[in-house]
Each structure stands twice: as C-alpha cells, then as structure tokens.
XYZ file of C-alpha atoms in Angstrom:
652
model
C -47.008 9.366 5.492
C -46.307 5.677 6.874
C -47.856 4.265 10.086
C -45.141 2.029 11.172
C -41.000 2.346 11.208
C -40.581 4.012 7.803
C -36.684 2.190 6.763
C -34.487 4.544 3.990
C -32.984 2.242 1.588
C -29.947 3.141 -0.602
C -30.793 0.814 -4.132
C -27.066 -0.680 -5.387
C -27.572 0.458 -8.608
C -24.724 1.957 -11.551
C -27.982 3.995 -11.829
C -27.196 8.044 -11.170
C -30.872 8.916 -11.079
C -31.077 6.795 -8.374
C -27.974 7.442 -6.143
C -30.557 8.384 -3.355
C -32.178 7.477 -0.454
C -36.190 6.813 -0.812
C -38.861 5.650 2.252
C -40.447 2.393 2.269
C -42.563 1.178 4.929
C -41.651 -2.085 6.880
C -44.119 -4.625 7.423
C -44.954 -6.574 10.461
C -43.624 -9.310 10.219
C -39.795 -7.901 9.634
C -40.355 -5.218 12.122
C -37.150 -7.903 14.227
C -34.623 -7.975 11.484
C -35.292 -4.962 9.968
C -32.402 -2.759 11.074
C -29.843 -0.162 9.796
C -26.961 -2.353 8.023
C -28.526 -4.408 7.161
C -29.288 -6.148 3.098
C -32.029 -5.933 1.676
C -34.840 -6.464 -1.238
C -37.046 -2.883 -1.918
C -40.102 -2.599 -5.584
C -38.993 -0.065 -7.834
C -42.172 0.899 -9.223
C -40.118 1.134 -13.292
C -41.985 -2.628 -14.656
C -42.285 -4.120 -11.689
C -38.302 -4.729 -10.865
C -36.870 -6.089 -6.973
C -34.011 -4.654 -6.598
C -31.262 -5.119 -3.851
C -30.300 -2.257 -1.401
C -29.174 -1.031 1.974
C -31.247 -0.295 4.944
C -29.781 2.700 5.668
C -31.813 4.108 8.100
C -35.133 4.250 10.799
C -37.186 6.943 10.900
C -40.286 7.747 11.882
C -42.468 9.364 9.893
C -41.494 10.289 5.422
C -41.634 13.521 3.848
C -43.820 11.212 0.941
C -47.588 12.053 1.311
C -48.863 9.024 -0.414
C -49.015 5.344 0.816
C -45.148 3.850 0.357
C -44.357 1.182 -0.812
C -42.677 -2.832 2.153
C -39.754 -3.582 2.133
C -39.714 -6.388 0.510
C -37.235 -8.943 2.144
C -34.967 -8.611 5.086
C -31.584 -10.250 3.496
C -28.548 -10.625 5.902
C -29.059 -11.936 9.747
C -26.398 -9.571 11.064
C -25.597 -5.563 9.615
C -23.733 -5.094 8.029
C -23.387 -0.980 6.752
C -22.100 0.535 9.767
C -22.554 4.416 9.664
C -18.559 5.157 9.869
C -18.570 3.312 7.033
C -21.972 4.583 5.089
C -20.549 8.195 5.932
C -17.349 7.829 4.156
C -19.749 6.444 1.020
C -21.321 9.160 0.553
C -18.661 11.626 1.557
C -16.261 9.757 -1.105
C -18.759 9.317 -3.812
C -20.073 13.385 -3.751
C -16.312 14.291 -3.975
C -16.306 12.213 -6.994
C -19.388 12.770 -8.562
C -20.515 8.702 -8.571
C -22.891 6.833 -6.506
C -22.309 5.383 -2.665
C -22.756 2.243 -3.673
C -20.119 1.951 -6.016
C -18.055 2.761 -3.278
C -20.531 0.307 -0.276
C -19.885 -2.274 -3.167
C -15.775 -1.898 -3.201
C -16.142 -1.798 0.819
C -18.297 -4.594 1.933
C -17.714 -8.520 0.691
C -20.301 -10.955 -0.798
C -22.139 -12.269 1.679
C -22.250 -15.986 2.234
C -25.150 -17.037 4.155
C -22.981 -20.626 6.238
C -20.189 -18.456 6.770
C -22.604 -15.616 9.017
C -24.261 -17.266 10.432
C -21.733 -19.540 12.141
C -20.321 -16.222 12.926
C -23.347 -15.831 14.832
C -23.167 -18.566 16.562
C -20.071 -18.510 17.657
C -18.869 -15.319 18.046
C -14.889 -15.526 19.572
C -13.305 -14.065 21.640
C -9.928 -12.003 20.025
C -6.645 -12.276 22.536
C -5.692 -10.057 24.775
C -4.768 -6.214 24.154
C -0.776 -5.749 23.576
C 2.410 -3.527 25.704
C 2.818 -0.369 23.877
C 6.276 -0.904 21.134
C 8.686 0.895 23.789
C 10.012 3.105 20.233
C 8.865 3.042 17.054
C 11.999 2.275 15.043
C 12.633 5.228 12.461
C 11.068 8.292 14.058
C 12.768 10.348 16.363
C 11.698 9.012 19.692
C 7.366 9.663 20.864
C 7.017 11.720 17.793
C 4.771 9.318 15.729
C 3.535 7.507 19.250
C 2.353 11.713 20.574
C 0.679 11.986 16.452
C -1.679 9.123 16.646
C -2.579 10.224 20.353
C -3.416 13.361 19.258
C -4.612 12.553 15.672
C -2.297 14.000 13.720
C -1.411 14.078 10.225
C 1.905 12.696 9.573
C 4.231 11.699 6.283
C 7.056 9.614 8.146
C 10.320 8.605 5.459
C 11.090 4.767 6.272
C 13.815 3.713 6.931
C 16.008 2.139 3.169
C 17.147 -1.366 4.718
C 15.447 -4.280 5.777
C 15.849 -5.947 9.066
C 15.698 -9.180 11.036
C 12.086 -10.374 12.823
C 12.675 -12.176 16.324
C 11.031 -14.979 14.267
C 14.258 -14.818 12.202
C 12.272 -14.008 9.224
C 13.694 -10.810 7.073
C 11.139 -7.851 5.990
C 11.455 -3.930 5.637
C 12.558 -1.715 7.846
C 9.051 -0.091 6.790
C 6.940 -2.926 7.899
C 7.950 -3.364 11.438
C 7.188 0.582 11.277
C 4.424 0.430 11.258
C 3.817 -2.542 12.221
C 4.849 -1.473 16.475
C 2.815 2.191 14.999
C -0.357 0.339 14.619
C 0.773 -2.087 17.966
C 0.785 1.009 20.385
C -2.891 2.343 18.643
C -3.844 -1.612 18.966
C -2.440 -1.114 23.223
C -4.535 1.665 23.570
C -8.060 0.200 22.606
C -8.160 1.580 19.459
C -7.985 0.041 16.354
C -6.036 0.638 13.136
C -5.798 0.516 8.832
C -3.429 -0.253 7.623
C -2.992 -0.241 3.293
C -0.347 -1.443 0.821
C -0.115 -2.248 -2.198
C 0.250 -5.570 -2.961
C -0.250 -9.338 -1.351
C 4.152 -8.894 -1.027
C 3.940 -5.670 1.303
C 0.835 -7.035 3.284
C 2.957 -10.370 4.470
C 5.888 -8.077 5.334
C 3.457 -6.424 7.566
C 1.811 -9.527 8.507
C 5.382 -11.465 9.715
C 6.147 -8.336 11.772
C 2.784 -6.835 13.671
C 2.529 -11.643 14.321
C 6.065 -10.585 16.811
C 4.053 -8.047 17.651
C 0.381 -8.498 18.288
C -2.106 -11.768 19.047
C -3.053 -12.528 15.822
C -6.472 -13.055 16.519
C -5.871 -9.042 16.617
C -5.648 -9.039 12.927
C -7.291 -8.822 10.605
C -6.537 -9.222 6.872
C -9.091 -8.461 4.143
C -7.495 -8.909 0.684
C -8.963 -10.549 -2.836
C -6.657 -13.242 -2.533
C -8.540 -14.892 0.545
C -10.914 -17.719 0.099
C -14.518 -15.368 -0.061
C -15.878 -17.499 2.763
C -12.021 -16.321 4.663
C -12.412 -12.209 3.686
C -16.061 -12.330 4.626
C -15.766 -13.223 8.245
C -12.614 -11.111 8.740
C -15.176 -8.439 7.505
C -17.737 -9.952 10.508
C -15.591 -9.300 12.938
C -14.441 -6.114 12.145
C -17.980 -4.495 12.830
C -17.485 -6.445 16.186
C -16.577 -3.792 18.890
C -12.858 -5.684 20.204
C -9.990 -2.820 18.455
C -8.395 -4.567 15.404
C -5.338 -4.007 13.592
C -6.802 -4.420 9.856
C -4.722 -4.829 6.930
C -5.154 -5.020 3.816
C -4.545 -3.881 0.037
C -6.695 -0.272 -1.401
C -10.493 -0.927 -0.567
C -9.645 -1.733 3.409
C -9.959 2.250 4.276
C -13.237 1.519 3.665
C -13.018 -1.426 6.406
C -15.315 -1.424 10.287
C -13.497 -0.229 12.405
C -14.219 0.384 16.433
C -13.259 3.558 17.972
C -9.733 4.061 14.817
C -7.967 5.392 16.054
C -4.755 5.047 13.933
C -4.907 5.596 9.052
C -1.410 4.115 8.119
C -1.239 4.194 4.274
C 2.719 3.137 2.822
C 3.844 4.240 -0.719
C 0.629 5.795 -1.569
C 1.954 6.221 -4.152
C 1.952 3.146 -5.769
C 0.285 2.813 -9.239
C -1.055 -0.460 -8.015
C -3.454 2.317 -5.770
C -5.306 4.246 -7.862
C -8.742 2.655 -7.898
C -9.477 1.134 -11.594
C -13.650 0.907 -10.340
C -16.290 3.699 -10.463
C -15.835 6.171 -8.871
C -12.471 5.933 -9.219
C -11.524 7.549 -5.446
C -8.059 6.703 -4.773
C -7.027 5.568 -1.021
C -4.528 8.380 -0.431
C -7.819 11.064 -1.283
C -11.244 8.286 1.334
C -7.992 7.896 3.767
C -7.947 12.197 3.534
C -11.632 12.029 4.533
C -11.769 9.457 6.887
C -9.218 11.078 9.366
C -11.676 14.687 9.292
C -14.904 12.535 9.742
C -12.971 9.940 13.408
C -10.129 12.167 14.501
C -8.045 9.069 13.804
C -4.116 9.593 13.266
C -3.466 9.086 9.783
C 0.425 8.631 8.565
C 1.746 7.848 5.565
C 5.071 6.213 4.759
C 7.257 5.745 1.601
C 10.390 6.138 0.874
C 9.664 8.175 -1.470
C 7.673 11.135 -0.369
C 4.377 11.592 -3.739
C 3.814 14.637 -4.895
C -0.021 14.535 -3.764
C 1.677 14.292 -0.222
C 4.634 16.669 -0.938
C 1.498 19.291 -1.660
C -0.630 19.138 1.462
C 3.049 19.256 3.753
C 3.182 22.666 1.887
C -0.182 23.396 2.237
C 0.486 22.488 6.710
C -2.573 19.477 6.023
C 0.077 16.601 6.585
C 3.221 17.961 8.572
C 6.416 15.925 7.698
C 8.262 13.578 10.690
C 12.868 13.280 9.916
C 13.385 10.428 10.054
C 15.993 8.831 12.611
C 19.954 8.684 11.935
C 21.481 9.136 8.103
C 20.075 5.736 7.257
C 20.238 5.169 3.155
C 22.739 3.432 0.703
C 25.204 3.954 -1.298
C 24.262 5.208 -5.501
C 26.316 5.063 -7.116
C 25.542 7.106 -10.296
C 26.928 5.227 -13.685
C 27.055 6.206 -17.678
C 25.681 3.304 -19.591
C 29.477 2.095 -21.580
C 28.911 2.513 -25.444
C 29.784 -1.412 -25.954
C 29.381 -3.329 -22.782
C 31.994 -5.704 -22.016
C 31.156 -9.145 -23.275
C 29.077 -11.421 -21.535
C 28.270 -8.501 -18.570
C 24.436 -8.118 -19.761
C 24.720 -3.932 -21.074
C 26.580 -2.871 -16.925
C 29.413 -1.127 -17.180
C 32.473 -2.322 -15.956
C 32.172 -0.666 -12.648
C 29.027 -2.074 -11.646
C 30.246 -5.328 -12.806
C 32.972 -6.137 -11.389
C 31.369 -5.062 -7.326
C 28.844 -8.218 -9.263
C 31.611 -10.629 -9.772
C 33.084 -9.521 -6.335
C 29.820 -8.806 -4.081
C 27.933 -12.241 -5.679
C 31.140 -14.240 -3.887
C 29.310 -13.462 -0.889
C 25.406 -13.739 -0.810
C 22.935 -12.449 -3.435
C 22.887 -9.523 -6.365
C 19.424 -8.069 -7.404
C 19.420 -6.491 -10.598
C 16.332 -4.480 -11.880
C 14.918 -4.912 -15.158
C 12.768 -2.263 -16.730
C 10.400 -5.402 -18.377
C 9.282 -9.026 -18.254
C 10.059 -11.266 -21.374
C 12.908 -12.444 -23.469
C 12.845 -10.590 -26.637
C 14.719 -7.007 -26.739
C 12.644 -3.921 -27.452
C 15.188 -1.028 -30.147
C 15.331 2.266 -30.220
C 17.201 4.501 -32.979
C 21.238 4.192 -31.848
C 21.307 7.899 -32.734
C 18.362 9.539 -31.151
C 17.403 6.868 -28.565
C 13.786 6.839 -30.542
C 12.165 4.229 -29.636
C 11.661 1.599 -33.058
C 8.327 1.215 -34.386
C 7.064 -0.375 -37.338
C 6.527 1.523 -41.077
C 3.919 -0.698 -42.217
C 1.713 -0.726 -38.549
C 3.393 0.999 -35.754
C 4.388 -1.570 -33.287
C 7.586 -2.467 -31.326
C 10.463 -3.137 -32.739
C 11.995 -6.123 -31.377
C 14.555 -9.149 -31.752
C 13.029 -12.834 -31.750
C 14.001 -14.798 -29.423
C 16.168 -17.289 -32.240
C 18.007 -13.865 -32.877
C 17.849 -12.340 -36.535
C 16.286 -9.877 -38.046
C 14.350 -7.072 -36.085
C 10.725 -7.544 -35.911
C 7.657 -5.983 -35.703
C 5.744 -7.663 -32.567
C 1.860 -6.824 -34.081
C 2.482 -7.482 -38.155
C 5.259 -9.061 -38.058
C 7.140 -6.962 -40.723
C 11.274 -7.426 -40.876
C 12.460 -4.429 -39.980
C 15.429 -5.151 -42.628
C 14.359 -0.661 -44.575
C 13.956 0.327 -41.304
C 14.988 5.059 -40.625
C 14.086 6.858 -37.830
C 11.666 9.651 -38.951
C 12.821 12.244 -36.414
C 16.574 12.121 -37.738
C 16.640 10.036 -40.143
C 19.468 7.106 -38.913
C 19.649 3.530 -40.767
C 20.845 1.925 -36.783
C 19.233 0.452 -34.376
C 20.134 -0.618 -30.876
C 18.514 -2.188 -27.374
C 16.105 0.195 -25.706
C 15.565 -2.475 -22.628
C 16.370 -6.361 -22.659
C 13.703 -8.900 -21.498
C 13.734 -10.754 -17.588
C 14.327 -13.714 -18.793
C 17.288 -12.963 -22.114
C 19.403 -11.130 -18.720
C 19.185 -13.838 -16.474
C 20.133 -15.797 -19.616
C 23.056 -14.338 -20.379
C 24.251 -13.322 -16.667
C 23.512 -17.572 -16.428
C 25.808 -17.655 -19.571
C 28.354 -14.529 -17.719
C 28.759 -16.340 -14.411
C 28.170 -20.412 -15.101
C 28.640 -21.403 -11.744
C 26.248 -18.761 -9.751
C 22.271 -20.248 -9.795
C 20.110 -17.388 -11.321
C 16.532 -16.424 -10.034
C 13.773 -14.824 -12.205
C 10.962 -12.604 -10.846
C 8.184 -11.437 -12.241
C 4.196 -11.391 -12.502
C 4.144 -14.499 -13.717
C 6.932 -16.054 -12.291
C 6.438 -14.318 -8.758
C 9.870 -14.915 -5.443
C 8.904 -13.829 -2.917
C 12.045 -14.192 -0.262
C 15.803 -15.643 -1.391
C 18.184 -17.425 1.491
C 21.959 -15.581 2.425
C 23.788 -17.885 0.196
C 25.451 -16.195 -3.872
C 23.511 -16.155 -6.898
C 22.081 -13.350 -9.270
C 18.325 -12.503 -8.578
C 16.827 -11.080 -11.983
C 13.354 -9.569 -11.444
C 11.488 -6.534 -12.161
C 10.645 -2.899 -10.621
C 8.144 -3.964 -8.374
C 8.836 -7.561 -7.846
C 11.956 -7.687 -5.844
C 11.710 -10.095 -2.923
C 12.874 -10.200 -0.146
C 16.460 -11.454 0.720
C 17.972 -12.658 4.306
C 20.729 -10.069 4.607
C 20.090 -8.118 1.881
C 21.482 -7.818 -1.928
C 25.169 -7.389 -1.588
C 24.683 -5.651 -4.563
C 21.497 -4.092 -6.369
C 22.552 -3.480 -10.177
C 19.701 -0.788 -11.504
C 18.662 -1.931 -15.311
C 16.486 0.701 -17.923
C 17.136 3.725 -16.272
C 17.069 5.434 -19.467
C 14.142 3.528 -20.755
C 11.967 3.212 -17.873
C 11.842 7.543 -18.221
C 10.514 7.377 -21.919
C 7.895 6.219 -20.848
C 5.244 9.376 -22.153
C 3.333 9.458 -18.355
C 3.658 13.550 -16.097
C 4.623 10.834 -13.198
C 7.340 8.884 -15.160
C 10.091 10.077 -13.021
C 8.359 10.093 -10.258
C 7.772 6.521 -10.259
C 10.951 6.174 -10.916
C 12.031 7.418 -7.976
C 9.818 5.273 -6.592
C 10.701 2.091 -8.165
C 15.319 2.592 -7.435
C 14.063 3.743 -4.040
C 11.942 0.845 -3.089
C 15.012 -1.578 -4.787
C 17.476 -0.031 -3.422
C 15.958 -0.365 0.029
C 16.836 -4.193 -0.190
C 20.429 -3.333 -0.407
C 22.586 -4.744 2.450
C 23.594 -2.155 4.968
C 26.668 -0.853 3.684
C 26.285 -2.557 -0.165
C 26.697 -0.119 -3.422
C 23.589 0.866 -5.593
C 24.876 1.846 -9.261
C 21.493 3.603 -11.522
C 23.573 2.881 -14.750
C 22.486 5.588 -17.442
C 20.743 7.496 -15.308
C 21.606 11.296 -14.961
C 20.195 14.642 -14.165
C 17.747 15.661 -11.363
C 16.132 12.305 -11.098
C 19.401 10.819 -10.343
C 20.301 12.926 -7.851
C 17.711 12.395 -5.782
C 18.798 8.760 -5.507
C 22.181 9.735 -4.551
C 21.495 11.783 -1.787
C 18.161 10.165 -0.662
C 16.688 13.749 -0.658
C 13.369 12.168 -2.572
C 11.725 14.892 -0.588
C 13.353 17.527 -2.056
C 12.371 16.279 -5.322
C 9.628 16.368 -4.545
C 8.791 19.285 -3.877
C 10.011 20.784 -6.765
C 8.096 18.688 -9.076
C 5.339 20.039 -8.131
C 6.527 23.685 -8.099
C 6.908 23.026 -11.888
C 3.534 21.288 -11.895
C 2.161 23.938 -10.106
C 3.103 26.234 -12.854
C 1.830 24.184 -16.239
C -1.653 23.155 -13.588
C -1.090 20.225 -13.557
C -2.307 17.404 -10.931
C -1.871 17.848 -8.322
C -1.475 21.400 -8.237
C -4.893 21.371 -9.139
C -7.941 18.791 -9.190
C -8.909 17.337 -12.795
C -12.003 15.707 -14.355
C -12.130 13.802 -17.632
C -15.373 14.123 -18.972
C -16.454 11.960 -22.182
C -19.708 12.332 -24.175
C -21.294 12.461 -27.609
C -19.956 16.003 -28.777
C -23.390 17.612 -27.510
C -22.889 15.913 -24.141
C -19.593 16.975 -23.601
C -20.842 20.733 -24.887
C -23.657 21.138 -22.397
C -21.348 19.568 -19.507
C -18.153 21.970 -20.306
C -21.220 25.007 -20.373
C -21.947 24.075 -17.211
C -18.912 24.831 -15.555
C -17.116 27.001 -17.669
C -18.866 30.054 -15.018
C -17.557 28.050 -11.391
C -14.052 30.694 -10.708
C -11.026 28.626 -11.244
C -11.894 26.128 -13.730
C -10.665 26.077 -17.407
C -10.996 23.477 -20.251
C -8.947 21.114 -22.200
C -9.922 19.500 -25.047
C -12.896 18.732 -25.571
C -10.772 16.749 -28.408
C -11.802 12.877 -29.907
C -11.780 9.866 -27.512
C -12.315 6.569 -29.207
C -13.986 5.003 -32.605
C -17.705 5.216 -31.490
C -17.669 9.027 -32.194
C -16.845 10.106 -29.201
C -15.684 13.082 -27.098
C -13.431 14.145 -23.978
C -12.958 16.995 -22.566
C -11.374 17.922 -19.665
C -11.824 19.856 -16.407
C -8.955 21.451 -14.493
C -10.053 23.045 -11.504
C -8.929 24.227 -7.900
C -9.171 22.288 -4.585
C -12.137 24.906 -3.905
C -14.405 24.579 -6.409
C -14.069 20.886 -6.795
C -17.443 20.515 -4.570
C -19.641 22.849 -7.529
C -17.844 21.443 -10.146
C -18.902 17.223 -9.320
C -22.755 19.130 -8.571
C -23.466 20.328 -11.857
C -21.348 17.397 -13.860
C -23.431 15.328 -11.524
C -26.308 16.686 -12.315
C -25.769 16.627 -16.205
C -24.650 12.432 -15.711
C -28.118 12.106 -14.478
C -30.224 14.813 -16.813
C -28.029 12.101 -20.173
C -29.118 8.977 -18.321
C -32.779 9.903 -17.948
C -33.094 11.002 -21.569
C -36.274 9.141 -23.481
C -35.458 8.429 -27.150
C -38.237 7.411 -28.573
C -37.484 4.127 -31.216
C -38.417 5.504 -35.040
C -40.086 2.741 -36.893
C -38.366 1.521 -39.507
C -35.014 2.259 -37.861
C -32.620 0.924 -35.981
C -32.885 1.401 -32.234
C -30.569 3.923 -31.054
C -28.379 3.300 -27.931
C -28.146 5.001 -24.612
C -26.209 7.972 -24.737
C -23.267 8.238 -22.460
C -21.720 10.997 -20.347
C -19.209 9.554 -18.535
C -16.979 11.472 -15.653
C -13.598 11.019 -14.184
C -12.212 12.676 -10.887
C -8.980 12.621 -10.641
C -8.363 10.369 -13.433
C -5.388 8.912 -13.162
C -4.375 8.966 -16.903
C -4.607 12.854 -17.286
C -2.580 14.037 -18.671
C-alpha cells in the first residue's frame, strides 16, 4: 500500500503481457505535475529499464501489498490522454485482442516541446459559434438535423454532383452536406469529428466548411501536416471550446469537447482500412465511440458499404433516402472487338460523345492502372497472361514489339494459355500514360491532362481538355465533366478479392458523381448486376443482395473473422482454445509463408466476438511469455510468434 497518491500507468509497449495498468507511487517532487492524461516515464523491473507510459488515473490506495516503485519522471506539461479517448482505446483494443497502447500511438501525435510551451503561454480564442444552416443539402428537410439532436445513427446516400461554393470553388455535393451537418452541431456548441479517406476529400471538406464557420473552429489533423502543426491542432482539440475536427482514419480517436457528431465519408474506401496494429477500422471505432458518447453518427457515400447495409438490416443504423431524384446518366456499352483507330479502346458511341463533349469542356477518362505498358490476357478466354518461366505478368514494352515478362524479361513469343490452350493475346488493361498518349494523337488540338498517384491533379478548369485519371485520382472540374468514360471495367473485375465488385461499383459511382448535370457516363465492357446497379443508381439494393450472398456463405461482414498466424503447434493450441465457443468455425490451417508458419481463419458470430478475443488474447500472452533456454553449441532460436488480426481485410 502506498503512503501517498498512486498513479495507475499504462506502459507504452507492444508486449501483450504489459497491456494493463500498473501502480506506481508518486514522489513529492512530481505531485504537482502528475495529473491524469500526462506522459510519464516509469521503471520496469526487468533489467532496470525505464519505459514510457500514460498516467491514466490517480488513486488513494493500491491493491498491491508491497512497496511500489516511484514514477521516474513526468514528460508532458499538459494532459493529452482524455478520459473519453482512453475509454475508446481500451474498448476497441479489447474488441480486436490488441494493445491499448497501440491505439494511443495512433490517437496521440508525437510531442513537440516548443509547440506545447507556446500553446500553454498563448491559448488562443476560437471564433464565434456559427448560426445553424437553414437546411442540410441532399437530405429531407430537418431529417438529419433531428438525428443529430437525438444522437441517432444514420446512413445517407450523397447527392452525386459537384456544387459551386460562394467562393467560386467547386466541390462534391457530399462535402457541402457533411460541412452543413457539422456546422449544425457546432451551432449547438457541440464538437464534430469528420473522417474522410484521403487529402483530396479533406481539402474539399475544408473548402466547404470555410463558407460556414470561422476557420479557428476547424482543426485539421493528418499525416501530411508538419508535425508541429498537427500537435498544436491536437492540443487545441483537448480544450473546452467546441470544434470541427477533420482528418483521415486516425481522426476517429481525436479528443473533442461535448462530442455531438461523428461523420464518415465513403467508409468502404480501402484507404480507411487501418494497417497498423490492432487494425481497427474507423467505422468500427466510430460505432464504439458513438455508444460511449451518445453523439450522432452519420455514414455518407455514393455507394453504401456492405457493412453499413448489415447495420441497416439490424435496425442499428437508419437509412435516409436523399431528397430529390438526382442521378448521373449512365450508359452501358459493350466492348468493341475492333476499336476505331486511335480511339484508345473506346466504343464508337462513347467515342463520338467524347468528340462532341470535349468542345464544351473537360472530359474524364478513368482507367484501371497507371503506367505505360499494357497488361495482356488470352484473346479467347480473357484469362490474365503470365510468364511460363516465372509466373510474372506479361506486358507490351513501351517501344512495342513482342510481349515480355515484367519480372524476368522472358519473351512471350511462344506463349500458350494454360486454361483454353489459346495462343493469341489481347490488351486487358492499358495504363494511364499509354491512354493519354493515344488520346493525344486522336485529339491533336485538345489538351490532355494525366492524373495518378505520382502526378496528382486536384482541380481542372472548365476549358476543353481530356483528363485521364486512375481510379481514385480523378480531379474536380469546374461545372463538372461534360462526359465521363469508365474504361477497363472488365479488367478491374478480374482482381481476386471478395470485395472486387463492391470496390468497382464504388470507384465508378464516385467518378460518375463528378459529371455535370445531364452529362453522360459510359461504362465500357461491363454487364450484369453491378453494371445495372450503377446505371439505375440503386447501389443500396445491390449491397443488400451482396450481403445476402455473403450470409449464405458465412463471409464477412455476415460474420466476423480473425486470422491466426504462428507455428503449427501454436496455431493448433489457439484453434483448440476457441473451437468450443458457440458460433465459431475454423478454416485451415494452411502454409502462410516461407518461414514455416501456418495460418488459420477463425469465423465467428458477432455475439461470440468477446469470447474469441479473450481466448486468443490469452494465447498471445502465453506465447509471448514462453521462456526458451539456449542450448550450448546451438544457434539461439528466435522468439515464438503468434499474430492475430481481427476483421482482417485480406481475408478471404
């Protein structure tokens, strides 16, 4: 039992056995600085090490009967870990069998001492609260406003068109909708957290907010900021004035006073999948935070994700139908076997439209991939063509000539399809660079603009131009694109993934929403249910059908999954630990890599999630604490590994 205050500390460590609160006594020299939420340094009994940690709470007594170690030091001058962020980090870590310290590493940016001291010396005064917007664009009158006030969970199909702001800048209508929703919450002196996939979306949202609220009330937190700016914005978020906090996936963990709204734009975008441990998707973290805080939760998108569709089916999220019947004019075409010369594999009807539309303004051409070299497929069965020697992808060199392997350079002159025994090759995908070159030759007096990951273009004017962009890199055009051509759809659907159709529908829908009102959108070479969903703009119905198919096969998100990767013996023990839980079944194990590890997939009902997480967590701790004594004369064995990933996006 301690004689003074007891600090309960979370050690910042990836070791699962240290993911708990440890008690330390607070020495007299640190009593004024030791406050809940500050960074601290504490001793660990193993090897006399000093570790970083977070002072989570102060107590009067400790359950430990012996003498407590003292805090070594208090690092930060101001508390950074707020109670609501700690509660969220603990909950999502437990849900994913992860460490709370890993979540806090995502939530709290690196400390900058000079920024912190200047922030303390000059706290700053945010601008006045705005007036509530008269209406929220794209939603039935008063529906979203009432949902925000009630703390409701909502899903809204966004208006699929660009809008002009009072400043003259053009943004997607979705950005105006989310900005107005956040401004409505701010007018009631409540904070909002708005999460978007990438910086392109963030800049549109920031522009839409600038027309509604004082800029000092908007905090931007993302990895593209200088570290000092990001840390200052984080510190501002810990203060009492209500703010609108915008950013990417980790923004869901931002501190926020009197949180009134959490909004996610396009939650199905792959950029929102968290790659760092414990890999919790911001959609799931937002659902947990909404329950803890009572704030409203708004999912907005052009294409509803299957995960949100599941929540709607359960009645947990309420679907809000958009106001009006605005939708793009999508035309389905068949891929021509012999494209017109110089038409860059564009069907004749779309080709003629592009020629007419480009006289009036910009035309968007979406392609599947960047680069110059075309990918090849069998002309008979359309199976992707691979090198017979090493299995690499076959492409046509930029200079032309015989196709060759991108890995080993072997010529494909004697290539034969292993599926149908065909010998002819066809271009399955032409990169953005090659498409731009072909269109440049076909439209010699028209400017051709290329936009991809290496050469991003955020905005284009309303003058005539052909804009060739890879999926996700499409710019905003003033007044909208006069026509949109969606190429390589057949190739996009060949990707081996459970979510390939859902992803394609999202890419095509987002590109279609960039078209000017009344402009035509051509989807080239794709038919079936996914094409029909795009042309009729009934993505929600498609998501419901897709969910039903996954439920029949016990695929996510109808069930949850966790991947378990370890040696054969450790995988077997982990499987045995969870096999007796109701609603659990196991696929595998199967070889995972070249190091002799195996991987098993655990599928389980949502109600069994807590039990599965608890058992797998116990196995992780058991493996991490195993002691292996070195044998004289033999090399030291590497420590055992047990990797667990809940809701793994790579499964199945």
